[in-house]
Amino acid sequence: MKTYLGIDVGSVSTNIIALNEASEVLSSKYIRTNGQPMECIKNAMKEIARDLQNLEVAGVGTTGSGRQLAGIITGADIIKNEITAHATAAIHFYPDTRTIFEIGGQDSKIILIKNGMIVDFAMNTVCAAGTGSFLDHQAERLKVPIEQFGELALTSTKDTRIAGRCTVFAESDMIAKQQFGFSKGDIIKGLCEALVRNYINNLGRGKTLTPPYLFQGGVAANVGIIAAFKKELRHEIIIPRYYNVMGAIGAALLAKDYLEKNGYQTRFSGFEITDVNFVPKTFDCNGCPNACEVIEVTREDTVIARWGDKCGKWTNEISYSPPGYLTEAACS
Amino acid sequence: MTAARIGLPTALMHSYYRSFWKPFFEELGLEVIETGPTTKAILNKGIRYSVPEICAPMKIYTGHVLELLDQGVDWIYIPRFVSIRKGDVFCPKFLGLPDMLKHTIPDLTSKMVTHHLNVKHENIACMKEYLEIGKLFTSNYRKIKNAVQTGRKKWLEFRKYCVLERYNCQTANGKVFTGKPALQSDLPIKIGVIGYVYNVYDDILGMDIISRLYKLGANTVTFEMLEQGEIDRQLRGYKKRLFWAFSNKLLASAHQFFRDATIDGIIHVTAFGCGPDSFLGKILEINFSQSPKPFMTVRVDEHTGESHLQTRVEAFIDMIAKSKNFKE
């Protein structure tokens, strides 16, 4: 059976999905990265291979902050940024969508769509307030498992105002509210609302947000946040069925489209890679005062890829060049 | 006798006026030392010596000055940019730059060559401003006049390449000094990049945004390609201009880029914490929110993570390429 794999390596989770030729999802894996992207990719690939019998991989696409690494070890056909990947998946399932909210582990985006095409987008800048990591951190502080975080917010009927602009201020606000006797549910509800308010104010500034709204990314599992979105927008929002692996689906769709359009064969390295020892390593080049951090990936003691240097001294040294940015413009 | 060595920090306005300053000082008989592109080491030096709140371009300039001191130059030229057009001034950080540096780097005082640059035209090469500087190194009036004229000619050549042949600041300097023509090919996409020369062309701050775009299949246009007359024409509709000389140039170029049908999208590159850009950014937001042309702001700072920039730029180009394909 012909299958297309999509791999999204993010800061918090690594997701792999398999699509069939009709672009239907056959299998999806959502695994916490825990700082070990390499192991995560391998494990998830193993699981996919176990789930689906007589798998014939016809194409691979990678996305997320670890897209380069994932692309190199799997032999990806396309390596795409996460904004394009998320939008591609969203448009695939909901062609009429106009606004996509995506909140992941360490970044968040708003993507505006018109006639099935991206017309504008915004992505959070230096601050991680208002992302999944922020919620994780606060859940830990309140000793509430993150899975129950959202439900707890729904138990509250009070309005609790918490400053959402900055994690540090939100925290001091929360401590104050606890001391005033607000319940955990009240505080979490206030926190969800603060996060959504901050998100829409920051990323949506100067943009017209038109329904239908789509909400995807790991944080879309949180019913408290969903409720806060509805309250803030005064409108229904759609949570796609595969909300937490949309980036991976987008990557697979892009790979499929790219290969079909150009009539290329996949460069997929095969499932054997799950047993191969890949070691990523970083070293500081001391060739000039730039001291670039060069990333090097070895496969069984052979260097298969290097990147990260400004001058190209290390990148050019090896024959295998990762499917790079140059090809990306050509395929869109 | 070996020539005295004068250092030009390769930061802030350097790339815009390099073609004047370098030949000017050389004609005066000095050896000109330039620090070259910003490196991480230069940036780190600058950060160590600067107040934390100041913007990254100023920290980078400080780093270049320290680098020149380490190289043991005899003089360092640090002009005080006050105005290059009647009514326009520079950001207060430029106005106070020589003083700020003198007080952060005590060793600098005896080596600093500075003066007020307060002229009516962006062509700063005039005797009124540079006679005093020239007198520091020679008592021969004709020699100074000759140096100013040589520099002026080079600078005008630089501007000619920018305006008439659409070179950007970096490639125009390359053309003036080495004769190397710019890499020019007709790519499918054209992007207007709005940003100060010290952000866009700085190796660390700008993260090669121009060549990144080029690799993604996009040609770029920048404000340097507009002449002053065109800038003033674009701003005629404003009752009041901005205070800052180069902010006005950027605002005018934005108007031009939004009007120009051959430009597919516009990227504003701004340094974190830039005061003038907080006005400029807001004005762009208000004036062009109704425009169908894609617009994006990229905020750069002293951190060196390039993945955020790459993701945004890639997505921006993807978006434009897709809608162009659709239209065709």
XYZ file of C-alpha atoms in Angstrom:
660
model
C 0.000 0.000 0.000
C 1.380 3.376 -1.002
C 1.882 5.632 1.988
C 3.133 9.134 2.598
C 4.823 9.924 5.889
C 4.728 13.289 7.604
C 7.070 14.069 10.474
C 6.775 17.123 12.715
C 9.617 17.481 15.196
C 8.719 20.205 17.647
C 10.238 21.369 20.890
C 7.686 19.534 23.002
C 6.292 16.749 20.816
C 7.351 14.698 17.846
C 4.491 13.616 15.606
C 4.477 11.157 12.780
C 1.521 10.333 10.572
C 0.944 8.077 7.597
C -1.410 9.007 4.756
C -2.759 6.735 2.062
C -3.036 7.713 -1.574
C -6.422 9.278 -0.984
C -4.804 11.510 1.641
C -6.594 9.785 4.510
C -4.826 9.360 7.813
C -3.918 5.714 8.424
C -1.982 6.107 11.587
C -0.811 8.941 13.800
C 1.711 9.115 16.624
C 2.075 11.931 19.115
C 5.121 11.513 21.333
C 6.729 13.902 23.812
C 10.158 14.836 22.487
C 11.750 15.113 25.962
C 14.843 16.623 24.399
C 15.607 13.477 22.397
C 14.291 14.050 18.900
C 16.420 11.328 17.336
C 15.106 8.565 19.598
C 11.584 9.901 19.234
C 11.629 9.790 15.464
C 12.987 6.252 15.476
C 10.475 4.985 18.028
C 7.541 6.559 16.270
C 8.685 5.151 12.932
C 8.939 1.705 14.468
C 5.409 1.997 15.787
C 4.101 3.105 12.410
C 5.813 0.175 10.705
C 4.282 -2.196 13.266
C 0.779 -0.706 12.886
C 0.613 -0.849 9.137
C 1.395 -4.016 7.227
C 2.984 -4.083 3.716
C 3.797 -0.457 3.873
C 5.309 1.082 0.775
C 6.532 4.553 1.525
C 6.036 6.762 -1.514
C 7.107 10.038 0.030
C 8.266 11.757 3.225
C 7.906 15.341 4.389
C 9.280 16.926 7.543
C 8.439 20.099 9.419
C 8.864 21.722 12.845
C 11.958 23.169 14.478
C 13.774 19.849 14.032
C 12.806 19.516 10.385
C 16.349 19.645 9.074
C 17.560 16.826 11.312
C 14.487 14.699 10.691
C 14.788 15.333 6.976
C 18.365 14.177 6.866
C 17.943 10.937 8.744
C 14.778 9.903 6.930
C 15.797 11.119 3.484
C 12.833 13.452 3.232
C 11.549 14.645 -0.120
C 10.501 17.973 1.272
C 11.500 19.982 4.330
C 8.924 22.668 5.048
C 8.430 25.400 7.597
C 5.636 24.787 10.091
C 3.458 27.700 8.992
C 3.005 26.351 5.478
C 2.610 22.795 6.801
C -0.109 23.697 9.310
C -2.031 25.753 6.806
C -1.828 23.026 4.156
C -3.376 20.469 6.508
C -6.059 22.854 7.696
C -7.089 23.792 4.151
C -7.106 20.108 3.207
C -9.713 19.249 5.849
C -11.586 22.547 5.919
C -11.287 24.324 2.558
C -13.557 27.149 3.746
C -11.528 28.026 6.807
C -10.489 31.672 7.179
C -8.521 31.789 10.416
C -6.235 29.183 11.939
C -5.115 29.380 15.536
C -2.195 27.134 16.260
C -0.698 26.875 19.711
C 2.169 24.479 20.166
C 4.771 23.820 22.800
C 6.933 26.870 22.320
C 5.413 28.823 19.547
C 2.036 30.034 18.530
C 0.718 31.347 15.265
C -2.297 32.890 13.623
C -2.702 32.119 9.938
C -5.263 33.923 7.800
C -6.658 32.093 4.784
C -8.606 33.323 1.797
C -9.721 31.158 -1.103
C -7.661 28.275 0.221
C -4.446 30.274 0.351
C -2.461 31.919 3.110
C -2.858 35.692 2.950
C -1.234 36.680 6.218
C 0.308 35.124 9.297
C 1.861 36.053 12.604
C 4.073 34.079 14.902
C 5.037 34.806 18.495
C 8.402 36.497 18.884
C 10.846 36.174 21.725
C 8.394 35.359 24.496
C 6.858 31.969 25.264
C 4.025 33.352 27.408
C 0.843 31.974 25.966
C 2.169 28.684 24.671
C 1.982 25.087 25.810
C 5.184 25.306 27.840
C 3.704 28.147 29.849
C 0.619 26.050 30.663
C 2.791 23.044 31.524
C 4.792 25.154 33.906
C 1.730 26.616 35.619
C 0.054 23.212 35.899
C 3.125 21.954 37.655
C 3.103 24.898 40.025
C -0.539 24.278 40.933
C 0.090 20.532 41.147
C -2.622 19.770 38.599
C -1.887 17.200 35.878
C -1.954 19.025 32.565
C -4.557 16.590 31.233
C -7.059 17.749 33.896
C -6.151 21.398 33.579
C -8.926 22.262 31.141
C -11.719 20.432 32.959
C -10.814 22.187 36.161
C -11.181 25.552 34.433
C -14.730 24.630 33.418
C -15.736 24.053 37.066
C -15.306 27.725 37.845
C -18.136 30.191 37.496
C -16.229 33.223 38.712
C -14.299 35.724 36.646
C -10.711 35.877 37.783
C -8.509 38.388 36.065
C -4.878 37.340 35.674
C -2.206 39.284 33.814
C -1.232 37.286 30.782
C 1.360 39.489 29.185
C 4.297 37.946 30.932
C 4.859 34.601 32.635
C 6.511 36.218 35.606
C 3.654 38.676 36.192
C 1.061 35.965 35.642
C 2.749 33.965 38.325
C 2.758 36.759 40.888
C -0.893 37.428 40.056
C -1.698 33.774 40.620
C 0.045 33.723 43.980
C -1.879 36.815 45.056
C -5.181 35.269 43.931
C -4.401 32.072 45.827
C -3.790 34.094 48.944
C -7.150 35.839 48.485
C -8.831 32.429 48.574
C -9.683 31.811 44.941
C -10.014 28.113 44.088
C -7.663 26.313 41.739
C -10.460 26.145 39.175
C -10.967 29.918 39.301
C -7.295 30.578 38.874
C -6.924 28.155 35.989
C -9.924 29.666 34.252
C -8.395 33.110 34.694
C -5.124 31.807 33.343
C -6.747 30.290 30.250
C -8.517 33.551 29.542
C -5.333 35.535 30.057
C -3.479 33.307 27.661
C -6.094 33.634 24.947
C -6.422 37.390 25.456
C -2.663 37.809 25.221
C -2.452 35.564 22.179
C -5.161 37.387 20.249
C -3.907 40.833 21.238
C -0.333 40.075 20.296
C -0.649 38.004 17.174
C -3.994 39.249 15.935
C -3.075 42.918 16.249
C -4.116 44.842 13.180
C -5.653 41.758 11.564
C -9.297 41.014 10.912
C -10.097 37.567 12.253
C -12.903 36.071 10.199
C -14.739 32.817 10.986
C -14.731 29.862 10.430
C -12.042 29.571 13.088
C -9.883 26.496 13.354
C -7.902 25.704 16.476
C -5.066 23.206 16.256
C -1.803 22.258 17.936
C -1.227 20.380 21.182
C -2.952 23.035 23.283
C -6.261 22.428 21.450
C -6.658 19.417 23.755
C -7.320 21.851 26.582
C -11.061 22.433 27.007
C -10.373 25.404 29.257
C -8.554 27.184 26.473
C -11.266 26.279 23.982
C -13.881 27.796 26.284
C -11.764 30.925 26.668
C -11.472 31.237 22.882
C -15.229 30.968 22.469
C -15.759 33.613 25.110
C -13.201 35.994 23.631
C -14.351 35.593 20.016
C -18.058 35.149 20.800
C -18.089 32.483 18.129
C -17.824 28.721 17.708
C -14.411 27.313 16.933
C -13.661 24.096 15.108
C -11.197 21.590 16.547
C -10.025 19.295 13.746
C -10.046 15.573 14.506
C -6.268 15.345 14.145
C -5.664 18.689 15.850
C -2.379 17.647 17.472
C -0.681 16.230 14.365
C -1.787 18.770 11.752
C 1.784 19.894 11.068
C 2.809 16.331 10.239
C -0.226 15.858 8.007
C 0.649 19.066 6.201
C 4.215 17.873 5.642
C 2.966 14.571 4.192
C 0.499 16.383 1.920
C 3.225 18.717 0.686
C 5.550 15.789 -0.028
C 2.794 13.975 -1.901
C 1.921 17.034 -3.938
C 5.565 17.775 -4.725
C 6.357 14.255 -5.908
C 3.174 13.859 -7.918
C 3.542 17.223 -9.636
C 7.138 16.632 -10.631
C 6.954 12.889 -11.155
C 9.885 12.282 -8.803
C 10.659 9.128 -6.843
C 10.978 9.325 -3.082
C 14.376 9.602 -1.423
C 13.121 7.806 1.700
C 15.964 5.982 3.433
C 13.797 3.027 4.498
C 12.616 1.770 7.859
C 16.073 0.287 8.461
C 17.088 3.680 9.761
C 15.314 2.875 13.023
C 18.154 0.433 13.746
C 20.911 2.691 12.529
C 22.882 4.691 15.000
C 22.632 8.390 14.180
C 24.554 10.786 16.366
C 23.991 14.534 16.165
C 26.802 16.633 17.534
C 27.573 20.318 17.772
C 30.974 21.922 17.707
C 32.214 25.486 17.603
C 34.249 26.247 14.532
C 37.265 28.374 15.434
C 38.174 29.378 11.914
C 37.119 32.990 12.444
C 35.716 35.229 15.193
C 32.177 34.208 14.255
C 32.615 30.930 16.122
C 29.667 29.328 14.337
C 27.936 26.428 15.987
C 28.184 23.675 13.434
C 25.754 20.778 13.654
C 27.021 17.468 12.460
C 25.112 14.231 12.052
C 26.975 10.951 11.813
C 25.533 7.682 10.652
C 27.549 4.731 11.900
C 30.696 6.862 12.196
C 30.263 8.478 8.770
C 29.359 12.133 8.680
C 26.234 12.448 6.572
C 25.399 16.100 7.040
C 26.707 19.314 8.470
C 25.103 22.717 8.641
C 24.999 25.880 10.726
C 28.188 27.561 9.497
C 27.957 30.991 7.920
C 30.723 30.586 5.386
C 29.857 27.115 4.122
C 33.309 25.752 4.947
C 31.841 22.700 6.682
C 28.620 22.386 4.727
C 30.458 22.207 1.434
C 32.807 19.531 2.600
C 30.367 16.689 2.222
C 28.744 15.456 -0.874
C 25.307 14.774 0.533
C 23.528 18.059 0.716
C 20.290 18.039 2.649
C 17.270 18.811 0.512
C 17.631 22.469 1.096
C 15.790 25.702 0.889
C 16.610 26.139 -2.746
C 14.253 23.401 -3.794
C 11.468 24.729 -1.660
C 10.643 27.736 -3.742
C 10.558 25.569 -6.802
C 7.934 23.246 -5.450
C 5.325 25.615 -4.128
C 57.433 57.592 8.173
C 54.505 55.210 8.122
C 51.069 56.649 7.689
C 48.879 57.143 10.737
C 46.086 54.611 10.904
C 42.468 55.692 11.227
C 39.743 53.206 12.075
C 36.225 53.273 10.641
C 33.797 51.144 12.651
C 31.931 49.009 10.107
C 28.553 49.636 11.683
C 25.610 52.061 11.768
C 25.905 54.471 8.820
C 29.182 53.028 7.577
C 27.813 51.115 4.618
C 25.912 54.183 3.418
C 28.893 56.548 3.620
C 31.833 54.173 3.262
C 32.418 55.259 -0.315
C 32.968 58.819 0.882
C 34.870 58.243 4.122
C 37.385 55.689 2.917
C 38.754 57.657 -0.066
C 38.545 60.904 1.921
C 40.840 59.686 4.673
C 43.105 57.906 2.221
C 43.559 61.094 0.237
C 44.583 62.809 3.452
C 47.428 60.327 3.637
C 46.012 58.064 6.292
C 45.810 54.317 6.284
C 42.146 53.332 6.693
C 41.374 50.327 8.882
C 37.903 48.861 8.656
C 36.621 46.232 11.040
C 34.772 44.273 8.397
C 31.518 42.406 8.897
C 30.239 42.022 12.443
C 31.308 38.765 14.016
C 30.062 37.107 17.168
C 33.271 38.159 18.907
C 32.646 41.832 18.020
C 29.031 41.587 19.152
C 30.070 40.047 22.471
C 32.598 42.804 23.080
C 29.913 45.378 22.395
C 27.416 43.728 24.723
C 29.943 43.604 27.548
C 30.610 47.323 27.361
C 27.095 48.643 26.678
C 24.175 49.401 28.941
C 21.790 46.446 28.606
C 18.787 48.528 27.493
C 20.354 50.106 24.434
C 19.451 48.740 20.997
C 21.547 46.066 19.320
C 22.914 48.315 16.503
C 24.492 50.588 19.137
C 25.986 47.602 20.948
C 27.415 46.391 17.675
C 28.930 49.809 16.964
C 30.529 49.755 20.406
C 31.948 46.319 19.601
C 33.506 47.608 16.391
C 35.086 50.550 18.227
C 36.587 48.158 20.782
C 37.857 45.968 17.980
C 39.645 48.977 16.453
C 41.218 49.833 19.821
C 42.443 46.240 20.088
C 44.008 46.596 16.672
C 45.916 49.584 17.975
C 44.814 52.199 15.472
C 45.895 55.803 16.033
C 42.518 57.408 15.391
C 38.906 56.329 15.307
C 36.389 58.367 13.321
C 33.051 58.607 15.120
C 30.862 61.348 13.596
C 27.892 62.817 15.405
C 25.046 62.618 12.910
C 22.723 65.529 13.640
C 20.866 66.155 10.412
C 21.137 65.467 6.708
C 18.007 67.311 5.649
C 16.414 70.514 6.877
C 13.869 69.601 9.535
C 14.963 65.989 9.895
C 17.234 64.838 12.688
C 18.754 61.566 13.817
C 17.696 59.284 16.622
C 18.948 60.659 19.997
C 21.266 57.677 20.245
C 23.139 58.938 17.187
C 23.222 62.452 18.639
C 24.791 61.205 21.825
C 26.950 58.476 20.349
C 30.421 60.071 20.708
C 29.663 61.068 24.308
C 28.270 57.695 25.190
C 31.333 55.940 23.808
C 33.745 58.346 25.482
C 32.205 57.548 28.831
C 31.964 53.790 28.364
C 35.452 53.386 26.876
C 37.900 55.710 28.663
C 40.838 54.763 26.389
C 38.952 56.161 23.450
C 39.057 59.865 24.353
C 42.513 60.614 22.990
C 41.897 58.710 19.770
C 38.409 59.813 18.846
C 37.938 62.045 15.829
C 34.465 63.528 15.902
C 32.411 66.453 14.653
C 28.822 67.504 14.152
C 27.380 66.443 10.853
C 24.674 68.982 10.292
C 23.964 69.436 6.621
C 21.009 70.099 4.369
C 21.493 67.178 2.025
C 22.330 63.528 2.395
C 25.480 64.215 0.395
C 27.615 64.976 3.437
C 30.804 65.481 1.440
C 31.321 69.229 1.843
C 34.140 71.427 3.011
C 32.005 73.108 5.664
C 31.814 69.828 7.553
C 35.135 68.226 6.721
C 37.612 71.129 6.790
C 38.046 70.848 10.562
C 38.571 67.093 10.308
C 41.110 67.536 7.527
C 43.026 70.138 9.543
C 43.750 67.503 12.183
C 45.918 65.694 9.690
C 47.258 68.361 7.332
C 47.624 72.108 7.148
C 47.372 72.021 3.377
C 43.952 73.431 2.441
C 44.142 72.200 -1.141
C 44.859 68.693 0.027
C 41.723 68.684 2.185
C 39.641 70.098 -0.619
C 40.977 67.494 -2.947
C 40.217 64.702 -0.432
C 36.622 65.891 -0.026
C 36.186 66.034 -3.781
C 37.637 62.581 -4.345
C 35.367 61.143 -1.670
C 32.386 63.024 -2.995
C 32.924 61.605 -6.448
C 33.081 58.059 -5.116
C 29.990 58.540 -2.998
C 28.045 59.932 -5.940
C 29.176 56.937 -7.947
C 27.834 54.727 -5.151
C 24.481 56.521 -5.192
C 24.368 56.279 -8.961
C 24.652 52.498 -8.805
C 21.891 52.386 -6.179
C 19.442 54.695 -7.904
C 20.066 54.051 -11.574
C 21.143 50.433 -11.583
C 19.190 49.237 -8.548
C 22.152 47.995 -6.577
C 21.612 47.770 -2.851
C 23.962 49.336 -0.338
C 26.111 46.236 -0.078
C 26.419 45.403 -3.754
C 26.913 49.068 -4.678
C 29.871 49.261 -2.286
C 31.230 46.105 -3.851
C 30.912 47.660 -7.286
C 32.548 50.931 -6.260
C 35.517 49.359 -4.501
C 36.183 46.145 -6.387
C 34.273 46.629 -9.621
C 32.362 43.447 -8.969
C 28.895 43.600 -10.514
C 25.918 42.495 -8.432
C 24.464 39.043 -8.802
C 21.363 39.828 -10.726
C 18.959 37.406 -12.214
C 15.279 37.740 -12.822
C 13.662 35.724 -10.098
C 9.933 35.080 -10.054
C 9.279 37.081 -6.891
C 10.163 40.644 -5.888
C 10.171 41.717 -2.270
C 10.501 45.223 -0.867
C 12.707 45.158 2.221
C 12.259 48.115 4.560
C 15.026 48.537 7.093
C 18.000 50.663 8.124
C 21.270 49.772 6.426
C 22.830 48.822 9.775
C 20.141 46.207 10.380
C 19.606 44.751 6.930
C 23.273 44.479 5.918
C 24.743 43.545 9.268
C 25.919 39.947 9.202
C 24.689 39.182 12.699
C 21.577 41.352 12.981
C 20.209 41.004 9.475
C 21.162 37.340 9.223
C 21.716 37.697 5.481
C 18.045 38.306 4.846
C 18.777 39.576 1.327
C 20.623 36.418 0.284
C 18.141 34.237 2.141
C 15.390 35.747 0.026
C 17.514 35.349 -3.076
C 18.012 31.647 -2.372
C 14.262 31.277 -1.959
C 13.726 32.775 -5.379
C 13.102 36.422 -4.576
C 14.810 39.600 -5.756
C 14.761 42.488 -3.336
C 14.393 46.239 -3.543
C 15.423 48.604 -0.763
C 15.139 52.284 0.112
C 18.652 53.097 -1.155
C 17.324 52.682 -4.666
C 15.169 55.800 -4.310
C 16.679 59.235 -4.694
C 15.927 62.017 -2.259
C 13.517 63.757 -4.648
C 11.448 60.584 -4.929
C 11.484 60.205 -1.149
C 10.146 63.723 -0.672
C 7.507 63.184 -3.349
C 6.220 60.062 -1.605
C 5.891 61.974 1.668
C 4.036 64.965 0.213
C 0.733 63.676 1.546
C 1.901 63.944 5.147
C 1.063 67.090 7.074
C 4.010 66.344 9.280
C 7.007 64.181 8.548
C 8.692 61.900 11.040
C 11.573 63.426 12.995
C 14.231 61.044 11.787
C 16.044 61.253 8.478
C 16.295 57.586 7.648
C 12.887 56.733 9.102
C 11.419 59.160 6.568
C 13.332 57.410 3.817
C 11.918 54.078 4.951
C 8.383 55.430 5.180
C 8.657 56.883 1.697
C 10.047 53.639 0.315
C 7.146 51.769 1.909
C 4.709 54.014 0.035
C 6.570 53.430 -3.170
C 6.725 49.654 -2.642
C 3.026 49.393 -1.840
C 2.193 51.317 -4.998
C 4.568 49.446 -7.270
C 2.588 46.611 -8.858
C 5.715 44.589 -9.627
C 6.506 44.196 -5.932
C 4.855 41.115 -4.475
C 5.360 41.635 -0.765
C 7.028 43.836 1.817
C 9.160 42.913 4.814
C 9.984 45.411 7.546
C 13.200 44.521 9.373
C 13.429 46.259 12.718
C 15.751 46.004 15.693
C 14.186 45.183 19.029
C 13.601 48.318 21.070
C 14.041 50.795 18.200
C 12.256 54.003 19.162
C 11.810 55.531 15.684
C 10.608 52.187 14.335
C 7.871 52.042 16.951
C 6.370 55.045 15.152
C 7.228 53.839 11.696
C 5.823 50.350 12.353
C 2.557 51.758 13.657
C 2.187 54.149 10.721
C 2.762 51.308 8.272
C 0.212 49.235 10.140
C -2.412 51.981 10.016
C -1.769 53.157 6.464
C -1.484 49.814 4.771
C -3.760 47.482 6.741
C -6.251 47.611 3.866
C -3.672 46.814 1.211
C -3.886 43.323 -0.258
C -0.108 43.229 -0.542
C 1.477 40.840 1.996
C 3.381 42.663 4.717
C 5.478 41.226 7.524
C 7.578 42.664 10.315
C 10.713 40.802 11.333
C 12.203 41.810 14.660
C 15.915 41.230 15.056
C 18.055 41.424 18.172
C 21.410 40.368 19.536
C 20.361 36.746 19.942
C 21.744 34.569 17.194
C 18.980 32.019 16.628
C 18.293 32.049 12.929
C 15.507 29.481 12.785
C 12.738 31.961 13.610
C 13.775 34.247 10.787
C 14.166 31.373 8.364
C 10.704 29.981 9.200
C 9.027 33.338 8.729
C 10.814 34.228 5.534
C 10.158 30.799 4.048
C 6.483 30.921 4.929
C 6.217 34.444 3.533
C 7.733 33.405 0.208
C 5.635 30.211 0.094
C 2.532 32.311 0.569
C 3.442 34.691 -2.251
C 4.586 31.958 -4.636
C 1.362 30.065 -4.152
C -0.913 33.012 -4.802
C 1.143 34.015 -7.844
C 0.851 30.525 -9.307
C -2.850 30.674 -8.693
C -3.265 33.972 -10.516
C -1.326 32.867 -13.573
